[in-house]
Amino acid sequence: MLAFMPASQRQDALERNLATSAERNRLEAELSAIRTAGYAESDGEIDAGVWGVSAPLFGRPSHLHGVVTVMAPSARGRARRDEILAMTIETARRISLHLADDAAS
């Protein structure tokens, strides 16, 4: 979610949680790559042996509501990476369309 937050909120979070500007710059570069890709993927970063992908949910352009996350044991996640990734992104897109419709009503 951090990657898709408004820039001011993201900067506040980075400044509160990371001591050095080098740490903040490194993480901001990672977050920029996530925004460009449109999703985040990890393998063992949070829990050893767990692969995951997350895609943002938007109610209207740039209004983050949350994320859809799929987690799996690393071996199974990597074996079906492209399929799970595509399904996660498509699910997030469809939910976002519904959120946008609700916001417009």
PDB file of N, CA and C in Angstrom:
ATOM      1  N   MET A   1       0.825  -1.189   0.000  1.00  0.00           N
ATOM      2  CA  MET A   1       0.000   0.000   0.000  1.00  0.00           C
ATOM      3  C   MET A   1       0.870   1.253   0.000  1.00  0.00           C
ATOM      4  N   LEU A   2       2.004   1.165   0.636  1.00  0.00           N
ATOM      5  CA  LEU A   2       2.882   2.332   0.742  1.00  0.00           C
ATOM      6  C   LEU A   2       3.246   2.896  -0.627  1.00  0.00           C
ATOM      7  N   ALA A   3       3.466   2.044  -1.591  1.00  0.00           N
ATOM      8  CA  ALA A   3       3.868   2.497  -2.926  1.00  0.00           C
ATOM      9  C   ALA A   3       2.800   3.363  -3.587  1.00  0.00           C
ATOM     10  N   PHE A   4       1.540   3.116  -3.280  1.00  0.00           N
ATOM     11  CA  PHE A   4       0.447   3.799  -3.964  1.00  0.00           C
ATOM     12  C   PHE A   4      -0.218   4.895  -3.127  1.00  0.00           C
ATOM     13  N   MET A   5       0.323   5.152  -1.940  1.00  0.00           N
ATOM     14  CA  MET A   5      -0.187   6.253  -1.111  1.00  0.00           C
ATOM     15  C   MET A   5       0.167   7.584  -1.762  1.00  0.00           C
ATOM     16  N   PRO A   6      -0.577   8.636  -1.429  1.00  0.00           N
ATOM     17  CA  PRO A   6      -0.169   9.960  -1.892  1.00  0.00           C
ATOM     18  C   PRO A   6       1.268  10.244  -1.433  1.00  0.00           C
ATOM     19  N   ALA A   7       2.001  10.977  -2.248  1.00  0.00           N
ATOM     20  CA  ALA A   7       3.424  11.216  -1.985  1.00  0.00           C
ATOM     21  C   ALA A   7       3.676  11.798  -0.601  1.00  0.00           C
ATOM     22  N   SER A   8       2.846  12.712  -0.151  1.00  0.00           N
ATOM     23  CA  SER A   8       3.081  13.331   1.161  1.00  0.00           C
ATOM     24  C   SER A   8       2.930  12.320   2.293  1.00  0.00           C
ATOM     25  N   GLN A   9       1.939  11.446   2.212  1.00  0.00           N
ATOM     26  CA  GLN A   9       1.758  10.404   3.229  1.00  0.00           C
ATOM     27  C   GLN A   9       2.916   9.407   3.189  1.00  0.00           C
ATOM     28  N   ARG A  10       3.326   9.054   1.982  1.00  0.00           N
ATOM     29  CA  ARG A  10       4.441   8.108   1.827  1.00  0.00           C
ATOM     30  C   ARG A  10       5.710   8.693   2.452  1.00  0.00           C
ATOM     31  N   GLN A  11       5.999   9.944   2.154  1.00  0.00           N
ATOM     32  CA  GLN A  11       7.197  10.592   2.700  1.00  0.00           C
ATOM     33  C   GLN A  11       7.141  10.653   4.216  1.00  0.00           C
ATOM     34  N   ASP A  12       5.981  10.994   4.777  1.00  0.00           N
ATOM     35  CA  ASP A  12       5.822  11.027   6.237  1.00  0.00           C
ATOM     36  C   ASP A  12       6.122   9.658   6.839  1.00  0.00           C
ATOM     37  N   ALA A  13       5.587   8.607   6.228  1.00  0.00           N
ATOM     38  CA  ALA A  13       5.819   7.253   6.735  1.00  0.00           C
ATOM     39  C   ALA A  13       7.291   6.875   6.657  1.00  0.00           C
ATOM     40  N   LEU A  14       7.935   7.219   5.547  1.00  0.00           N
ATOM     41  CA  LEU A  14       9.356   6.896   5.400  1.00  0.00           C
ATOM     42  C   LEU A  14      10.190   7.654   6.428  1.00  0.00           C
ATOM     43  N   GLU A  15       9.886   8.915   6.645  1.00  0.00           N
ATOM     44  CA  GLU A  15      10.646   9.714   7.604  1.00  0.00           C
ATOM     45  C   GLU A  15      10.445   9.227   9.034  1.00  0.00           C
ATOM     46  N   ARG A  16       9.236   8.764   9.361  1.00  0.00           N
ATOM     47  CA  ARG A  16       8.960   8.258  10.708  1.00  0.00           C
ATOM     48  C   ARG A  16       9.631   6.915  10.975  1.00  0.00           C
ATOM     49  N   ASN A  17       9.793   6.107   9.924  1.00  0.00           N
ATOM     50  CA  ASN A  17      10.220   4.725  10.134  1.00  0.00           C
ATOM     51  C   ASN A  17      11.636   4.398   9.691  1.00  0.00           C
ATOM     52  N   LEU A  18      12.266   5.260   8.929  1.00  0.00           N
ATOM     53  CA  LEU A  18      13.622   4.990   8.458  1.00  0.00           C
ATOM     54  C   LEU A  18      14.545   6.112   8.920  1.00  0.00           C
ATOM     55  N   ALA A  19      15.639   5.718   9.551  1.00  0.00           N
ATOM     56  CA  ALA A  19      16.517   6.690  10.205  1.00  0.00           C
ATOM     57  C   ALA A  19      17.328   7.529   9.234  1.00  0.00           C
ATOM     58  N   THR A  20      17.810   6.939   8.151  1.00  0.00           N
ATOM     59  CA  THR A  20      18.736   7.673   7.290  1.00  0.00           C
ATOM     60  C   THR A  20      18.117   7.988   5.935  1.00  0.00           C
ATOM     61  N   SER A  21      18.639   9.030   5.323  1.00  0.00           N
ATOM     62  CA  SER A  21      18.158   9.379   3.984  1.00  0.00           C
ATOM     63  C   SER A  21      18.539   8.295   2.982  1.00  0.00           C
ATOM     64  N   ALA A  22      19.638   7.603   3.197  1.00  0.00           N
ATOM     65  CA  ALA A  22      20.027   6.502   2.300  1.00  0.00           C
ATOM     66  C   ALA A  22      18.980   5.387   2.333  1.00  0.00           C
ATOM     67  N   GLU A  23      18.485   5.063   3.530  1.00  0.00           N
ATOM     68  CA  GLU A  23      17.431   4.046   3.657  1.00  0.00           C
ATOM     69  C   GLU A  23      16.155   4.507   2.957  1.00  0.00           C
ATOM     70  N   ARG A  24      15.804   5.756   3.178  1.00  0.00           N
ATOM     71  CA  ARG A  24      14.586   6.295   2.548  1.00  0.00           C
ATOM     72  C   ARG A  24      14.723   6.308   1.029  1.00  0.00           C
ATOM     73  N   ASN A  25      15.875   6.705   0.525  1.00  0.00           N
ATOM     74  CA  ASN A  25      16.095   6.739  -0.927  1.00  0.00           C
ATOM     75  C   ASN A  25      16.035   5.341  -1.532  1.00  0.00           C
ATOM     76  N   ARG A  26      16.630   4.359  -0.846  1.00  0.00           N
ATOM     77  CA  ARG A  26      16.603   2.981  -1.336  1.00  0.00           C
ATOM     78  C   ARG A  26      15.164   2.467  -1.412  1.00  0.00           C
ATOM     79  N   LEU A  27      14.411   2.693  -0.331  1.00  0.00           N
ATOM     80  CA  LEU A  27      13.032   2.212  -0.323  1.00  0.00           C
ATOM     81  C   LEU A  27      12.178   2.979  -1.329  1.00  0.00           C
ATOM     82  N   GLU A  28      12.390   4.269  -1.470  1.00  0.00           N
ATOM     83  CA  GLU A  28      11.613   5.048  -2.449  1.00  0.00           C
ATOM     84  C   GLU A  28      11.862   4.529  -3.867  1.00  0.00           C
ATOM     85  N   ALA A  29      13.092   4.120  -4.154  1.00  0.00           N
ATOM     86  CA  ALA A  29      13.389   3.539  -5.471  1.00  0.00           C
ATOM     87  C   ALA A  29      12.621   2.234  -5.665  1.00  0.00           C
ATOM     88  N   GLU A  30      12.549   1.405  -4.624  1.00  0.00           N
ATOM     89  CA  GLU A  30      11.772   0.160  -4.702  1.00  0.00           C
ATOM     90  C   GLU A  30      10.291   0.463  -4.894  1.00  0.00           C
ATOM     91  N   LEU A  31       9.791   1.442  -4.164  1.00  0.00           N
ATOM     92  CA  LEU A  31       8.378   1.803  -4.276  1.00  0.00           C
ATOM     93  C   LEU A  31       8.050   2.365  -5.653  1.00  0.00           C
ATOM     94  N   SER A  32       8.968   3.108  -6.221  1.00  0.00           N
ATOM     95  CA  SER A  32       8.782   3.625  -7.574  1.00  0.00           C
ATOM     96  C   SER A  32       8.673   2.477  -8.581  1.00  0.00           C
ATOM     97  N   ALA A  33       9.515   1.471  -8.422  1.00  0.00           N
ATOM     98  CA  ALA A  33       9.459   0.298  -9.308  1.00  0.00           C
ATOM     99  C   ALA A  33       8.128  -0.432  -9.153  1.00  0.00           C
ATOM    100  N   ILE A  34       7.614  -0.514  -7.937  1.00  0.00           N
ATOM    101  CA  ILE A  34       6.321  -1.153  -7.686  1.00  0.00           C
ATOM    102  C   ILE A  34       5.208  -0.361  -8.373  1.00  0.00           C
ATOM    103  N   ARG A  35       5.232   0.962  -8.247  1.00  0.00           N
ATOM    104  CA  ARG A  35       4.211   1.782  -8.920  1.00  0.00           C
ATOM    105  C   ARG A  35       4.263   1.589 -10.425  1.00  0.00           C
ATOM    106  N   THR A  36       5.455   1.529 -10.983  1.00  0.00           N
ATOM    107  CA  THR A  36       5.609   1.338 -12.430  1.00  0.00           C
ATOM    108  C   THR A  36       5.050  -0.016 -12.851  1.00  0.00           C
ATOM    109  N   ALA A  37       5.370  -1.063 -12.092  1.00  0.00           N
ATOM    110  CA  ALA A  37       4.891  -2.408 -12.414  1.00  0.00           C
ATOM    111  C   ALA A  37       3.386  -2.534 -12.181  1.00  0.00           C
ATOM    112  N   GLY A  38       2.866  -1.827 -11.179  1.00  0.00           N
ATOM    113  CA  GLY A  38       1.449  -1.925 -10.846  1.00  0.00           C
ATOM    114  C   GLY A  38       1.142  -2.994  -9.825  1.00  0.00           C
ATOM    115  N   TYR A  39       2.148  -3.623  -9.270  1.00  0.00           N
ATOM    116  CA  TYR A  39       1.969  -4.658  -8.256  1.00  0.00           C
ATOM    117  C   TYR A  39       3.280  -4.827  -7.495  1.00  0.00           C
ATOM    118  N   ALA A  40       3.176  -5.500  -6.352  1.00  0.00           N
ATOM    119  CA  ALA A  40       4.364  -5.844  -5.561  1.00  0.00           C
ATOM    120  C   ALA A  40       4.427  -7.357  -5.430  1.00  0.00           C
ATOM    121  N   GLU A  41       5.631  -7.870  -5.474  1.00  0.00           N
ATOM    122  CA  GLU A  41       5.843  -9.318  -5.369  1.00  0.00           C
ATOM    123  C   GLU A  41       6.962  -9.555  -4.366  1.00  0.00           C
ATOM    124  N   SER A  42       6.810 -10.581  -3.555  1.00  0.00           N
ATOM    125  CA  SER A  42       7.870 -10.920  -2.611  1.00  0.00           C
ATOM    126  C   SER A  42       7.990 -12.436  -2.502  1.00  0.00           C
ATOM    127  N   ASP A  43       9.156 -12.865  -2.102  1.00  0.00           N
ATOM    128  CA  ASP A  43       9.399 -14.290  -1.879  1.00  0.00           C
ATOM    129  C   ASP A  43      10.322 -14.415  -0.676  1.00  0.00           C
ATOM    130  N   GLY A  44       9.737 -14.743   0.451  1.00  0.00           N
ATOM    131  CA  GLY A  44      10.498 -14.926   1.670  1.00  0.00           C
ATOM    132  C   GLY A  44      10.858 -13.629   2.385  1.00  0.00           C
ATOM    133  N   GLU A  45      10.390 -12.487   1.896  1.00  0.00           N
ATOM    134  CA  GLU A  45      10.740 -11.207   2.534  1.00  0.00           C
ATOM    135  C   GLU A  45      10.026 -11.010   3.861  1.00  0.00           C
ATOM    136  N   ILE A  46       8.816 -11.516   3.982  1.00  0.00           N
ATOM    137  CA  ILE A  46       8.057 -11.340   5.214  1.00  0.00           C
ATOM    138  C   ILE A  46       8.093 -12.617   6.037  1.00  0.00           C
ATOM    139  N   ASP A  47       7.797 -13.727   5.407  1.00  0.00           N
ATOM    140  CA  ASP A  47       7.862 -15.043   6.052  1.00  0.00           C
ATOM    141  C   ASP A  47       8.677 -15.974   5.176  1.00  0.00           C
ATOM    142  N   ALA A  48       9.620 -16.656   5.776  1.00  0.00           N
ATOM    143  CA  ALA A  48      10.445 -17.608   5.029  1.00  0.00           C
ATOM    144  C   ALA A  48       9.553 -18.653   4.363  1.00  0.00           C
ATOM    145  N   GLY A  49       9.829 -18.920   3.091  1.00  0.00           N
ATOM    146  CA  GLY A  49       9.098 -19.947   2.367  1.00  0.00           C
ATOM    147  C   GLY A  49       7.735 -19.522   1.861  1.00  0.00           C
ATOM    148  N   VAL A  50       7.436 -18.212   1.919  1.00  0.00           N
ATOM    149  CA  VAL A  50       6.133 -17.728   1.462  1.00  0.00           C
ATOM    150  C   VAL A  50       6.341 -16.720   0.338  1.00  0.00           C
ATOM    151  N   TRP A  51       5.679 -16.973  -0.791  1.00  0.00           N
ATOM    152  CA  TRP A  51       5.684 -16.091  -1.947  1.00  0.00           C
ATOM    153  C   TRP A  51       4.364 -15.332  -1.947  1.00  0.00           C
ATOM    154  N   GLY A  52       4.367 -14.084  -2.411  1.00  0.00           N
ATOM    155  CA  GLY A  52       3.129 -13.336  -2.468  1.00  0.00           C
ATOM    156  C   GLY A  52       3.150 -12.243  -3.510  1.00  0.00           C
ATOM    157  N   VAL A  53       1.960 -11.828  -3.889  1.00  0.00           N
ATOM    158  CA  VAL A  53       1.780 -10.718  -4.819  1.00  0.00           C
ATOM    159  C   VAL A  53       0.617  -9.874  -4.310  1.00  0.00           C
ATOM    160  N   SER A  54       0.752  -8.548  -4.431  1.00  0.00           N
ATOM    161  CA  SER A  54      -0.302  -7.616  -4.037  1.00  0.00           C
ATOM    162  C   SER A  54      -0.523  -6.612  -5.155  1.00  0.00           C
ATOM    163  N   ALA A  55      -1.789  -6.265  -5.376  1.00  0.00           N
ATOM    164  CA  ALA A  55      -2.151  -5.260  -6.380  1.00  0.00           C
ATOM    165  C   ALA A  55      -3.109  -4.268  -5.731  1.00  0.00           C
ATOM    166  N   PRO A  56      -2.980  -2.984  -6.058  1.00  0.00           N
ATOM    167  CA  PRO A  56      -3.778  -1.951  -5.393  1.00  0.00           C
ATOM    168  C   PRO A  56      -5.231  -1.926  -5.845  1.00  0.00           C
ATOM    169  N   LEU A  57      -6.082  -1.422  -4.933  1.00  0.00           N
ATOM    170  CA  LEU A  57      -7.495  -1.182  -5.214  1.00  0.00           C
ATOM    171  C   LEU A  57      -7.725   0.321  -5.182  1.00  0.00           C
ATOM    172  N   PHE A  58      -8.237   0.848  -6.272  1.00  0.00           N
ATOM    173  CA  PHE A  58      -8.525   2.279  -6.358  1.00  0.00           C
ATOM    174  C   PHE A  58     -10.019   2.482  -6.566  1.00  0.00           C
ATOM    175  N   GLY A  59     -10.589   3.464  -5.852  1.00  0.00           N
ATOM    176  CA  GLY A  59     -11.999   3.796  -6.030  1.00  0.00           C
ATOM    177  C   GLY A  59     -12.201   4.819  -7.116  1.00  0.00           C
ATOM    178  N   ARG A  60     -11.270   5.668  -7.275  1.00  0.00           N
ATOM    179  CA  ARG A  60     -11.208   6.641  -8.362  1.00  0.00           C
ATOM    180  C   ARG A  60      -9.728   6.882  -8.570  1.00  0.00           C
ATOM    181  N   PRO A  61      -9.336   7.484  -9.644  1.00  0.00           N
ATOM    182  CA  PRO A  61      -7.899   7.620  -9.903  1.00  0.00           C
ATOM    183  C   PRO A  61      -7.142   8.166  -8.692  1.00  0.00           C
ATOM    184  N   SER A  62      -6.101   7.457  -8.331  1.00  0.00           N
ATOM    185  CA  SER A  62      -5.188   7.845  -7.255  1.00  0.00           C
ATOM    186  C   SER A  62      -5.802   7.833  -5.863  1.00  0.00           C
ATOM    187  N   HIS A  63      -6.976   7.239  -5.682  1.00  0.00           N
ATOM    188  CA  HIS A  63      -7.575   7.137  -4.350  1.00  0.00           C
ATOM    189  C   HIS A  63      -7.495   5.679  -3.907  1.00  0.00           C
ATOM    190  N   LEU A  64      -6.462   5.369  -3.145  1.00  0.00           N
ATOM    191  CA  LEU A  64      -6.195   4.004  -2.706  1.00  0.00           C
ATOM    192  C   LEU A  64      -7.199   3.559  -1.652  1.00  0.00           C
ATOM    193  N   HIS A  65      -7.810   2.405  -1.885  1.00  0.00           N
ATOM    194  CA  HIS A  65      -8.734   1.814  -0.917  1.00  0.00           C
ATOM    195  C   HIS A  65      -8.108   0.662  -0.162  1.00  0.00           C
ATOM    196  N   GLY A  66      -7.163  -0.025  -0.765  1.00  0.00           N
ATOM    197  CA  GLY A  66      -6.553  -1.195  -0.152  1.00  0.00           C
ATOM    198  C   GLY A  66      -5.790  -1.977  -1.194  1.00  0.00           C
ATOM    199  N   VAL A  67      -5.559  -3.242  -0.907  1.00  0.00           N
ATOM    200  CA  VAL A  67      -4.866  -4.120  -1.848  1.00  0.00           C
ATOM    201  C   VAL A  67      -5.501  -5.507  -1.832  1.00  0.00           C
ATOM    202  N   VAL A  68      -5.314  -6.213  -2.918  1.00  0.00           N
ATOM    203  CA  VAL A  68      -5.617  -7.638  -2.988  1.00  0.00           C
ATOM    204  C   VAL A  68      -4.273  -8.344  -2.880  1.00  0.00           C
ATOM    205  N   THR A  69      -4.172  -9.297  -1.974  1.00  0.00           N
ATOM    206  CA  THR A  69      -2.927 -10.031  -1.782  1.00  0.00           C
ATOM    207  C   THR A  69      -3.197 -11.519  -1.871  1.00  0.00           C
ATOM    208  N   VAL A  70      -2.330 -12.217  -2.569  1.00  0.00           N
ATOM    209  CA  VAL A  70      -2.378 -13.671  -2.650  1.00  0.00           C
ATOM    210  C   VAL A  70      -1.042 -14.189  -2.145  1.00  0.00           C
ATOM    211  N   MET A  71      -1.089 -15.119  -1.212  1.00  0.00           N
ATOM    212  CA  MET A  71       0.119 -15.724  -0.649  1.00  0.00           C
ATOM    213  C   MET A  71       0.062 -17.233  -0.900  1.00  0.00           C
ATOM    214  N   ALA A  72       1.244 -17.823  -1.086  1.00  0.00           N
ATOM    215  CA  ALA A  72       1.335 -19.261  -1.309  1.00  0.00           C
ATOM    216  C   ALA A  72       2.716 -19.733  -0.871  1.00  0.00           C
ATOM    217  N   PRO A  73       2.841 -21.023  -0.590  1.00  0.00           N
ATOM    218  CA  PRO A  73       4.192 -21.533  -0.350  1.00  0.00           C
ATOM    219  C   PRO A  73       5.073 -21.189  -1.558  1.00  0.00           C
ATOM    220  N   SER A  74       6.306 -20.823  -1.298  1.00  0.00           N
ATOM    221  CA  SER A  74       7.201 -20.345  -2.366  1.00  0.00           C
ATOM    222  C   SER A  74       7.247 -21.261  -3.573  1.00  0.00           C
ATOM    223  N   ALA A  75       7.401 -22.537  -3.369  1.00  0.00           N
ATOM    224  CA  ALA A  75       7.524 -23.462  -4.502  1.00  0.00           C
ATOM    225  C   ALA A  75       6.275 -23.430  -5.383  1.00  0.00           C
ATOM    226  N   ARG A  76       5.101 -23.421  -4.770  1.00  0.00           N
ATOM    227  CA  ARG A  76       3.863 -23.384  -5.558  1.00  0.00           C
ATOM    228  C   ARG A  76       3.646 -22.021  -6.201  1.00  0.00           C
ATOM    229  N   GLY A  77       3.949 -20.961  -5.472  1.00  0.00           N
ATOM    230  CA  GLY A  77       3.776 -19.614  -6.022  1.00  0.00           C
ATOM    231  C   GLY A  77       4.676 -19.374  -7.217  1.00  0.00           C
ATOM    232  N   ARG A  78       5.944 -19.753  -7.086  1.00  0.00           N
ATOM    233  CA  ARG A  78       6.879 -19.561  -8.208  1.00  0.00           C
ATOM    234  C   ARG A  78       6.487 -20.421  -9.402  1.00  0.00           C
ATOM    235  N   ALA A  79       5.981 -21.628  -9.155  1.00  0.00           N
ATOM    236  CA  ALA A  79       5.607 -22.529 -10.248  1.00  0.00           C
ATOM    237  C   ALA A  79       4.442 -21.970 -11.068  1.00  0.00           C
ATOM    238  N   ARG A  80       3.564 -21.204 -10.418  1.00  0.00           N
ATOM    239  CA  ARG A  80       2.392 -20.660 -11.108  1.00  0.00           C
ATOM    240  C   ARG A  80       2.407 -19.133 -11.097  1.00  0.00           C
ATOM    241  N   ARG A  81       3.596 -18.556 -10.995  1.00  0.00           N
ATOM    242  CA  ARG A  81       3.762 -17.110 -10.825  1.00  0.00           C
ATOM    243  C   ARG A  81       2.959 -16.295 -11.833  1.00  0.00           C
ATOM    244  N   ASP A  82       3.168 -16.524 -13.108  1.00  0.00           N
ATOM    245  CA  ASP A  82       2.520 -15.705 -14.139  1.00  0.00           C
ATOM    246  C   ASP A  82       0.999 -15.798 -14.052  1.00  0.00           C
ATOM    247  N   GLU A  83       0.488 -16.990 -13.824  1.00  0.00           N
ATOM    248  CA  GLU A  83      -0.960 -17.195 -13.733  1.00  0.00           C
ATOM    249  C   GLU A  83      -1.537 -16.479 -12.505  1.00  0.00           C
ATOM    250  N   ILE A  84      -0.909 -16.665 -11.345  1.00  0.00           N
ATOM    251  CA  ILE A  84      -1.398 -16.039 -10.116  1.00  0.00           C
ATOM    252  C   ILE A  84      -1.273 -14.527 -10.200  1.00  0.00           C
ATOM    253  N   LEU A  85      -0.174 -14.058 -10.738  1.00  0.00           N
ATOM    254  CA  LEU A  85       0.039 -12.623 -10.904  1.00  0.00           C
ATOM    255  C   LEU A  85      -1.059 -12.018 -11.770  1.00  0.00           C
ATOM    256  N   ALA A  86      -1.337 -12.626 -12.915  1.00  0.00           N
ATOM    257  CA  ALA A  86      -2.371 -12.122 -13.826  1.00  0.00           C
ATOM    258  C   ALA A  86      -3.749 -12.130 -13.157  1.00  0.00           C
ATOM    259  N   MET A  87      -4.065 -13.195 -12.425  1.00  0.00           N
ATOM    260  CA  MET A  87      -5.361 -13.265 -11.756  1.00  0.00           C
ATOM    261  C   MET A  87      -5.482 -12.205 -10.658  1.00  0.00           C
ATOM    262  N   THR A  88      -4.414 -11.976  -9.922  1.00  0.00           N
ATOM    263  CA  THR A  88      -4.438 -10.982  -8.852  1.00  0.00           C
ATOM    264  C   THR A  88      -4.646  -9.580  -9.423  1.00  0.00           C
ATOM    265  N   ILE A  89      -3.903  -9.245 -10.462  1.00  0.00           N
ATOM    266  CA  ILE A  89      -4.034  -7.931 -11.084  1.00  0.00           C
ATOM    267  C   ILE A  89      -5.429  -7.746 -11.673  1.00  0.00           C
ATOM    268  N   GLU A  90      -5.954  -8.767 -12.329  1.00  0.00           N
ATOM    269  CA  GLU A  90      -7.296  -8.671 -12.916  1.00  0.00           C
ATOM    270  C   GLU A  90      -8.359  -8.542 -11.830  1.00  0.00           C
ATOM    271  N   THR A  91      -8.216  -9.272 -10.753  1.00  0.00           N
ATOM    272  CA  THR A  91      -9.169  -9.164  -9.645  1.00  0.00           C
ATOM    273  C   THR A  91      -9.145  -7.760  -9.054  1.00  0.00           C
ATOM    274  N   ALA A  92      -7.957  -7.212  -8.845  1.00  0.00           N
ATOM    275  CA  ALA A  92      -7.840  -5.845  -8.318  1.00  0.00           C
ATOM    276  C   ALA A  92      -8.468  -4.844  -9.285  1.00  0.00           C
ATOM    277  N   ARG A  93      -8.265  -5.042 -10.576  1.00  0.00           N
ATOM    278  CA  ARG A  93      -8.849  -4.146 -11.578  1.00  0.00           C
ATOM    279  C   ARG A  93     -10.371  -4.185 -11.510  1.00  0.00           C
ATOM    280  N   ARG A  94     -10.943  -5.374 -11.409  1.00  0.00           N
ATOM    281  CA  ARG A  94     -12.404  -5.505 -11.375  1.00  0.00           C
ATOM    282  C   ARG A  94     -12.990  -4.906 -10.105  1.00  0.00           C
ATOM    283  N   ILE A  95     -12.354  -5.156  -8.982  1.00  0.00           N
ATOM    284  CA  ILE A  95     -12.835  -4.567  -7.726  1.00  0.00           C
ATOM    285  C   ILE A  95     -12.740  -3.045  -7.807  1.00  0.00           C
ATOM    286  N   SER A  96     -11.653  -2.540  -8.367  1.00  0.00           N
ATOM    287  CA  SER A  96     -11.476  -1.095  -8.508  1.00  0.00           C
ATOM    288  C   SER A  96     -12.583  -0.482  -9.357  1.00  0.00           C
ATOM    289  N   LEU A  97     -12.998  -1.167 -10.415  1.00  0.00           N
ATOM    290  CA  LEU A  97     -14.105  -0.669 -11.241  1.00  0.00           C
ATOM    291  C   LEU A  97     -15.380  -0.537 -10.421  1.00  0.00           C
ATOM    292  N   HIS A  98     -15.658  -1.529  -9.573  1.00  0.00           N
ATOM    293  CA  HIS A  98     -16.836  -1.466  -8.719  1.00  0.00           C
ATOM    294  C   HIS A  98     -16.711  -0.342  -7.691  1.00  0.00           C
ATOM    295  N   LEU A  99     -15.537  -0.168  -7.121  1.00  0.00           N
ATOM    296  CA  LEU A  99     -15.328   0.914  -6.160  1.00  0.00           C
ATOM    297  C   LEU A  99     -15.514   2.278  -6.827  1.00  0.00           C
ATOM    298  N   ALA A 100     -15.029   2.399  -8.045  1.00  0.00           N
ATOM    299  CA  ALA A 100     -15.192   3.665  -8.779  1.00  0.00           C
ATOM    300  C   ALA A 100     -16.651   3.933  -9.097  1.00  0.00           C
ATOM    301  N   ASP A 101     -17.389   2.861  -9.477  1.00  0.00           N
ATOM    302  CA  ASP A 101     -18.828   3.018  -9.740  1.00  0.00           C
ATOM    303  C   ASP A 101     -19.559   3.459  -8.481  1.00  0.00           C
ATOM    304  N   ASP A 102     -19.211   2.874  -7.334  1.00  0.00           N
ATOM    305  CA  ASP A 102     -19.850   3.252  -6.072  1.00  0.00           C
ATOM    306  C   ASP A 102     -19.547   4.698  -5.720  1.00  0.00           C
ATOM    307  N   ALA A 103     -18.310   5.127  -5.990  1.00  0.00           N
ATOM    308  CA  ALA A 103     -17.922   6.513  -5.679  1.00  0.00           C
ATOM    309  C   ALA A 103     -18.663   7.498  -6.571  1.00  0.00           C
ATOM    310  N   ALA A 104     -18.970   7.089  -7.792  1.00  0.00           N
ATOM    311  CA  ALA A 104     -19.649   7.976  -8.739  1.00  0.00           C
ATOM    312  C   ALA A 104     -21.159   8.067  -8.432  1.00  0.00           C
ATOM    313  N   SER A 105     -21.678   7.083  -7.722  1.00  0.00           N
ATOM    314  CA  SER A 105     -23.129   7.073  -7.425  1.00  0.00           C
ATOM    315  C   SER A 105     -23.521   8.082  -6.382  1.00  0.00           C
TER     316      SER A 105
END
